Backbone as JSON, one array per atom type, in Angstrom:
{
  "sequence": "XXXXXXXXXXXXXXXXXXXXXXXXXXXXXXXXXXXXXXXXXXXXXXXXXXXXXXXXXXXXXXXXXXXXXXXXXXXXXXXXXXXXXXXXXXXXXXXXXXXXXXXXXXXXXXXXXXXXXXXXXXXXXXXXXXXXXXXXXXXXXXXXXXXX",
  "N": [[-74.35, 33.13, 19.11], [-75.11, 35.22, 17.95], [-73.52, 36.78, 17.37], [-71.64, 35.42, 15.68], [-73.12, 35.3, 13.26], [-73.33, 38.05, 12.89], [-70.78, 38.32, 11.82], [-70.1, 36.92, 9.6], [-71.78, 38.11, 7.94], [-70.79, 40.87, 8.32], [-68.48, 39.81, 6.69], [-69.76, 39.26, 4.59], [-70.65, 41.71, 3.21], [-68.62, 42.96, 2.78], [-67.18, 41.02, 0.78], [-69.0, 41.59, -0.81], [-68.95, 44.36, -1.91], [-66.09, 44.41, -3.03], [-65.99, 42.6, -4.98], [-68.37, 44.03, -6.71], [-66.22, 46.09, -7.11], [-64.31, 45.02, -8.48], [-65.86, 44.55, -11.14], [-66.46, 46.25, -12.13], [-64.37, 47.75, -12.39], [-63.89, 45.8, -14.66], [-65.86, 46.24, -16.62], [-64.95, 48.63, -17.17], [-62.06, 48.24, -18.09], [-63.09, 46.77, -20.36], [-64.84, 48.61, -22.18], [-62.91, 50.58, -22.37], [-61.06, 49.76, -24.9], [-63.15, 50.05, -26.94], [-64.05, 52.94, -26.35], [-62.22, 54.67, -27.1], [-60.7, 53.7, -29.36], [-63.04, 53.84, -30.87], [-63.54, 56.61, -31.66], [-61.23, 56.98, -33.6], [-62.55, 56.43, -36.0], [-64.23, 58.56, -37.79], [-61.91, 59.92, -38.5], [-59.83, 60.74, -41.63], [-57.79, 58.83, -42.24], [-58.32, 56.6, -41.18], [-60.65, 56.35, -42.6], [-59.64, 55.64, -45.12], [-57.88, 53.33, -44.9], [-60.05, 51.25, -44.11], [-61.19, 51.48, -46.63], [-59.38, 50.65, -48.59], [-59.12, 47.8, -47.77], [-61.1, 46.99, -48.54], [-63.55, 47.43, -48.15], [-67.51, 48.15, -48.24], [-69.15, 51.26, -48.97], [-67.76, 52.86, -47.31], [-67.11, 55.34, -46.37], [-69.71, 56.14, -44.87], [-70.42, 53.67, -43.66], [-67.92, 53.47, -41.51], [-67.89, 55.89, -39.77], [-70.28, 55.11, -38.58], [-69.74, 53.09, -37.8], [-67.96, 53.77, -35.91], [-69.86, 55.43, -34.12], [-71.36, 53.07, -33.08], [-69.35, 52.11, -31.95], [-68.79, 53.63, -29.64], [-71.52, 54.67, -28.45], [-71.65, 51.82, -27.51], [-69.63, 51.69, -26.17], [-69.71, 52.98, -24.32], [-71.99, 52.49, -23.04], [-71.52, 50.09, -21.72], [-69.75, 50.97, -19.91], [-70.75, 52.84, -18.17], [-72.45, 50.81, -17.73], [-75.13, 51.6, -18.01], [-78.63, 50.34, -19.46], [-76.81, 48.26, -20.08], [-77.08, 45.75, -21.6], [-78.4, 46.05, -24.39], [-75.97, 47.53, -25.2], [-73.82, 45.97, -25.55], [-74.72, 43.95, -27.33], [-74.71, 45.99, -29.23], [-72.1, 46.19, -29.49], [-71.67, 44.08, -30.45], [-72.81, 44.1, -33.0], [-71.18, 45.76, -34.18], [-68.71, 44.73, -33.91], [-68.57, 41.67, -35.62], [-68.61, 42.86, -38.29], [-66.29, 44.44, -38.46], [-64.67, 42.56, -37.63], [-64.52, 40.59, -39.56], [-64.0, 41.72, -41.64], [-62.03, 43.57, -42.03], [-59.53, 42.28, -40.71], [-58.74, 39.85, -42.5], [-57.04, 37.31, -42.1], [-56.78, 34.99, -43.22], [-56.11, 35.83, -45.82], [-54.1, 36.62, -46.37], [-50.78, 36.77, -47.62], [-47.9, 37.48, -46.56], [-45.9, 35.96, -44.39], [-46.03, 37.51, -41.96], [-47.76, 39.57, -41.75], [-50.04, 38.21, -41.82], [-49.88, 36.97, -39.35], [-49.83, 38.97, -37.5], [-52.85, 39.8, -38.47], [-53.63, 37.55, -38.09], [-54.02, 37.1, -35.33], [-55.17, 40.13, -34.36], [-57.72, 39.18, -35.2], [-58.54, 36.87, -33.54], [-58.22, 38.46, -30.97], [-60.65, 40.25, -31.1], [-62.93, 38.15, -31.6], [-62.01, 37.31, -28.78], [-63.15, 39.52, -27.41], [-65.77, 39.91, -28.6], [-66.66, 37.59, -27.41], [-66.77, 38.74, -24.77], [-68.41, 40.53, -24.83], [-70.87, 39.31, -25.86], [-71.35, 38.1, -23.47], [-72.03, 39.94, -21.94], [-74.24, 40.76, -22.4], [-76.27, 39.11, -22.28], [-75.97, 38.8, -19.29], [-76.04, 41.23, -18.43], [-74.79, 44.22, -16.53], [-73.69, 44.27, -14.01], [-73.02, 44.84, -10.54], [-72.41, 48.1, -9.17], [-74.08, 50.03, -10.82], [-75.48, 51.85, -13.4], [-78.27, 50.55, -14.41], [-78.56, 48.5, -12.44], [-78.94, 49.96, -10.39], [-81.47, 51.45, -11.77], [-83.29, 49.13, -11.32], [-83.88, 48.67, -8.25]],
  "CA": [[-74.77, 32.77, 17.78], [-75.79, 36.3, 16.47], [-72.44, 37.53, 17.17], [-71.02, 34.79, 14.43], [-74.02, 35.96, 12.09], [-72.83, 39.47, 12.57], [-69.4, 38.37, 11.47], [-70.75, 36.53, 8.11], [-72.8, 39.28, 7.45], [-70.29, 41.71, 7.98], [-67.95, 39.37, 5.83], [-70.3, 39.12, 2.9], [-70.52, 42.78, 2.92], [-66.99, 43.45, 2.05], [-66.84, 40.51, -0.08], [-70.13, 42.07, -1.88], [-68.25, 45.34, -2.03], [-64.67, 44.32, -4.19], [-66.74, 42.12, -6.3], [-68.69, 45.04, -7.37], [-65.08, 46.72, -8.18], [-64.1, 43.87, -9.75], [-66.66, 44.24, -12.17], [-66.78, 47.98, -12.47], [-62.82, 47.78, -13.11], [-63.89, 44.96, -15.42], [-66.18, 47.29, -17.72], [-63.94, 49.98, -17.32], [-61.36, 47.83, -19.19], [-63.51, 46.2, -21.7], [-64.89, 49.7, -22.62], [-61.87, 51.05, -22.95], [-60.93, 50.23, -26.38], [-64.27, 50.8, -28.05], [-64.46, 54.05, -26.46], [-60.55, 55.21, -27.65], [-60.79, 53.45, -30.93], [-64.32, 54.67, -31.89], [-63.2, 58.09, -31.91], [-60.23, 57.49, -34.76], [-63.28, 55.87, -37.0], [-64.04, 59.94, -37.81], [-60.72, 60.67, -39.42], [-59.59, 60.5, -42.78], [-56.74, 58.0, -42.33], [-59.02, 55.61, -40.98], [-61.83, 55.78, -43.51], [-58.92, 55.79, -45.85], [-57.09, 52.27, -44.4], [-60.75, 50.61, -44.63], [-61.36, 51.45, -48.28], [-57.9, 49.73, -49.08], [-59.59, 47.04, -47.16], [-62.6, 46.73, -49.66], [-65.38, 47.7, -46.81], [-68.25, 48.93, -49.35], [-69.92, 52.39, -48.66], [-66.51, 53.27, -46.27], [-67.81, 56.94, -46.06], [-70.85, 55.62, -44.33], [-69.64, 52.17, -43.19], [-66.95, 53.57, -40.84], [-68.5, 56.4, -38.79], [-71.26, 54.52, -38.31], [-69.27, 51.91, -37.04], [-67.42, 54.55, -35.06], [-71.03, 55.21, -33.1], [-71.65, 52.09, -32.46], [-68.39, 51.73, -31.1], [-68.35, 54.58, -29.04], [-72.4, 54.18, -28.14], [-71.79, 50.55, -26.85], [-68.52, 51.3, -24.83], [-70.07, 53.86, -23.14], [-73.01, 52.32, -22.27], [-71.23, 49.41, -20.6], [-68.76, 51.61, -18.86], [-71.53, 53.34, -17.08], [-73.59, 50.06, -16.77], [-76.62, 51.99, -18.5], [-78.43, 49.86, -20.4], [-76.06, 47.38, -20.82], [-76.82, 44.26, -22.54], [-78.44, 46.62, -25.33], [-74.99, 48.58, -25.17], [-72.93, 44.89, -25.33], [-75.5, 43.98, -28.66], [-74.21, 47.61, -30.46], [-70.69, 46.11, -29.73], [-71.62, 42.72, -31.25], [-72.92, 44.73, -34.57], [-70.05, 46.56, -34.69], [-67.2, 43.58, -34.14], [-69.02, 41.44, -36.54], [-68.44, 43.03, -39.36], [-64.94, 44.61, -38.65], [-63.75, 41.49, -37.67], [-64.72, 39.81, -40.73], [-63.92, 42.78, -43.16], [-60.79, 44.45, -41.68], [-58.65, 40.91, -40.54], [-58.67, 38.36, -43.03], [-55.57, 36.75, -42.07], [-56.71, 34.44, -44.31], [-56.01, 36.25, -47.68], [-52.54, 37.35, -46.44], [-49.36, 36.25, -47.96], [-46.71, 37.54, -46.26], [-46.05, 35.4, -43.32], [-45.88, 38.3, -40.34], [-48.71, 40.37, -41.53], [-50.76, 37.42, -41.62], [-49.9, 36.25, -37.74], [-50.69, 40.13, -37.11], [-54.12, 40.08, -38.56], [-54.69, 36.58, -37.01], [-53.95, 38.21, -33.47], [-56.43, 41.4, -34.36], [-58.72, 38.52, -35.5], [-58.76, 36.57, -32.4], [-58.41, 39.79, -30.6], [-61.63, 40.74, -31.91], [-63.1, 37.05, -31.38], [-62.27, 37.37, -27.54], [-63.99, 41.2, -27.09], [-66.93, 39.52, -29.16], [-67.47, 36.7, -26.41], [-67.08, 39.44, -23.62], [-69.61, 41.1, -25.63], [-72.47, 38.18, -25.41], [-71.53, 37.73, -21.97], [-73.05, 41.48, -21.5], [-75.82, 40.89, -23.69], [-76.81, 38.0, -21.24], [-75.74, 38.66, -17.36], [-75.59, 42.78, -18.17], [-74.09, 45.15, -16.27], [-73.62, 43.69, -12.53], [-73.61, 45.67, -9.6], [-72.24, 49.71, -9.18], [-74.32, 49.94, -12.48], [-77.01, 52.71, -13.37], [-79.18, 49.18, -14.57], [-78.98, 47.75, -10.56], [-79.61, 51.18, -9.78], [-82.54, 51.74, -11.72], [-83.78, 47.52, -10.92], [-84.1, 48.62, -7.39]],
  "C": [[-74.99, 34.02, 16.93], [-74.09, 37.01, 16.51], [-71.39, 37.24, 15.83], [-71.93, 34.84, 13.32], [-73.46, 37.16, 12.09], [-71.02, 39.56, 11.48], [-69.1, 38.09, 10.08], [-71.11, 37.56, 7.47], [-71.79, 40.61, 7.24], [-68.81, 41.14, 6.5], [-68.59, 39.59, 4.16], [-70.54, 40.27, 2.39], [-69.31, 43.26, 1.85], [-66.33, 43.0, 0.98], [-67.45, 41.12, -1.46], [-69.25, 43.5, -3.23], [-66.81, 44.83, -3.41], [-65.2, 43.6, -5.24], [-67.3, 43.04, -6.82], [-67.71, 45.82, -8.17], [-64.75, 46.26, -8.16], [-64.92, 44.01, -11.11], [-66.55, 45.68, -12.99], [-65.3, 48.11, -13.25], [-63.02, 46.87, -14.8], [-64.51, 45.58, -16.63], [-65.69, 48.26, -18.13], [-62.64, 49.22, -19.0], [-61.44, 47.63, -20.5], [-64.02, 47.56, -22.49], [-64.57, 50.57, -23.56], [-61.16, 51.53, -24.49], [-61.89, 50.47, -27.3], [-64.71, 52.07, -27.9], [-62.66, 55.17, -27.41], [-60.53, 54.73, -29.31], [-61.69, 54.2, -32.17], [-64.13, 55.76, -31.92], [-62.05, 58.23, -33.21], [-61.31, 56.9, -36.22], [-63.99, 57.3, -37.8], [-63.08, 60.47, -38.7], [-60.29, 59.82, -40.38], [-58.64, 58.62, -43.16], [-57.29, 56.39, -41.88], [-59.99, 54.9, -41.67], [-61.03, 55.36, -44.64], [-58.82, 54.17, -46.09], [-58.21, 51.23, -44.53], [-60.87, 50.58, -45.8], [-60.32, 50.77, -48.69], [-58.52, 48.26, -48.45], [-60.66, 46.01, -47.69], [-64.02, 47.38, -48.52], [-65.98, 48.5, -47.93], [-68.47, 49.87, -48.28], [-69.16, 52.92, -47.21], [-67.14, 54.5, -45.89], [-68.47, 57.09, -45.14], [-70.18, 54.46, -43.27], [-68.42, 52.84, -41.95], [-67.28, 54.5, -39.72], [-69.15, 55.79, -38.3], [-70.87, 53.56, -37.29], [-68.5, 53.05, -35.32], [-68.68, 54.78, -33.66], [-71.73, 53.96, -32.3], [-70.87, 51.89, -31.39], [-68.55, 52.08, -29.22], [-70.24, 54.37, -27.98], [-72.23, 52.57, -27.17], [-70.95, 50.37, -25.66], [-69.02, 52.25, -24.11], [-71.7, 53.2, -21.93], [-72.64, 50.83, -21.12], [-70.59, 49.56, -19.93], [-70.01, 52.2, -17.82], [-72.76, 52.5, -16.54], [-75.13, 50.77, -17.49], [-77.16, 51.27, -19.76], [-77.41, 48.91, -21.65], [-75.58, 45.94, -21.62], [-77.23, 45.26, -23.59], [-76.69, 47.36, -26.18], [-74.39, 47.01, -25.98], [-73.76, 44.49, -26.45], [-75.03, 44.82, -29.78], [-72.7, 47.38, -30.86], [-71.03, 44.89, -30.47], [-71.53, 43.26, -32.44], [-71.69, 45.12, -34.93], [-68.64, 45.63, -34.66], [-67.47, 42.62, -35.26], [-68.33, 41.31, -37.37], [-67.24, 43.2, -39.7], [-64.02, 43.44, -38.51], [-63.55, 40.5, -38.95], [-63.77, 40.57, -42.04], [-62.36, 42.88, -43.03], [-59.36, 43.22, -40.86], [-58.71, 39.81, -40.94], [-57.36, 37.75, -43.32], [-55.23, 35.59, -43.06], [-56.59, 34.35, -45.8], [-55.09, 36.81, -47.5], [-52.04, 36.26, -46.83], [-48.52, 36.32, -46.92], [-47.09, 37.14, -44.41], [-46.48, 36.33, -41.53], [-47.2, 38.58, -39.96], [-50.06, 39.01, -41.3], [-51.0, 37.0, -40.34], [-50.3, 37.61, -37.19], [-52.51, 39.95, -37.31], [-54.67, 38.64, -37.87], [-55.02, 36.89, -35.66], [-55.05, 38.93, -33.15], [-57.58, 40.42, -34.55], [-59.28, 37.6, -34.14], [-59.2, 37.58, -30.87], [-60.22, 40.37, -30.16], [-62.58, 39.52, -31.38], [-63.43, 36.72, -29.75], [-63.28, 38.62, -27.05], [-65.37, 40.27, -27.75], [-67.65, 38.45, -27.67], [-67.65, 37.64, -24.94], [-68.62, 39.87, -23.91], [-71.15, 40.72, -25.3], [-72.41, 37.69, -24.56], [-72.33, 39.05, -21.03], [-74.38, 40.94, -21.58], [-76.42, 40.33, -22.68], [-76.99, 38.44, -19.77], [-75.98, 40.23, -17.31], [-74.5, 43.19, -17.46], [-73.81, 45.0, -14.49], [-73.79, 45.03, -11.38], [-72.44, 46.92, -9.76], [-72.74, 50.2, -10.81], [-75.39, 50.93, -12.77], [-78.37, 51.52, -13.92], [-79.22, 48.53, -13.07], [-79.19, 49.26, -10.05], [-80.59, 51.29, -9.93], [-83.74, 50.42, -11.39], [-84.51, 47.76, -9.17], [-85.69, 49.42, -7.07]]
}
């Protein structure tokens, strides 16, 4: 009998184990583009492409957003503090999603199925988002690190 407990036990280990990188891969991904993106929110061509956009106080309005970005994907890539982190990304999809893809005030048929895309896009990352906010940062996480 303990030999088929040992076998469970060593099972649920291993299972414990890839689920963890499952998850870790899984923040890694989601991350990803708010840490790569939030870095072009900085340059000209970007604050530029919002102002054509209407976003008031672009100057402001766009770095800002850039820190959030960059602030939120980092903090759920490393799991620190990460429903706060997964909150900084809500603020920051929000608004861009609202401002910067209104597929609904396009004309021309393409650009319109483009910005619906970025809009949905945007829509899905948002529900990852408040699935942070909620469950956090699961296990290989500096938050189950510091929990222990």
């Amino acid at each position: 009998m303990a030999t088929n407990s040992m076998a469970i036990s060593h099972g649920a280990e291993a299972t414990s184990f890839w689920q963890g990188a499952v998850v870790v891969l899984g923040r890694f991904f989601f991350a990803l583009i708010f840490l790569m993106a939030g870095a072009n929110h900085f340059n000209s061509q970007t604050i530029a492409y919002a102002a054509s956009a209407g976003v008031p106080l672009v100057s402001i309005a766009v770095p800002l957003s850039g820190v959030l970005s960059i602030a939120g994907g980092l903090s759920i890539l490393l799991g620190y503090r990460a429903k706060l982190g997964a909150w900084l990304i809500v603020i920051f999809l929000v608004p861009v999603t609202l401002m910067m893809h209104k597929f609904w005030t396009v004309t021309d048929p393409m650009m319109a199925q483009i910005q619906m895309i970025l809009f949905m896009k945007n829509v899905a990352m948002l529900g990852g988002a408040l699935l942070i906010s909620q469950l956090g940062a699961g296990p290989f996480s500096l938050d189950a690190r510091r929990s222990r």
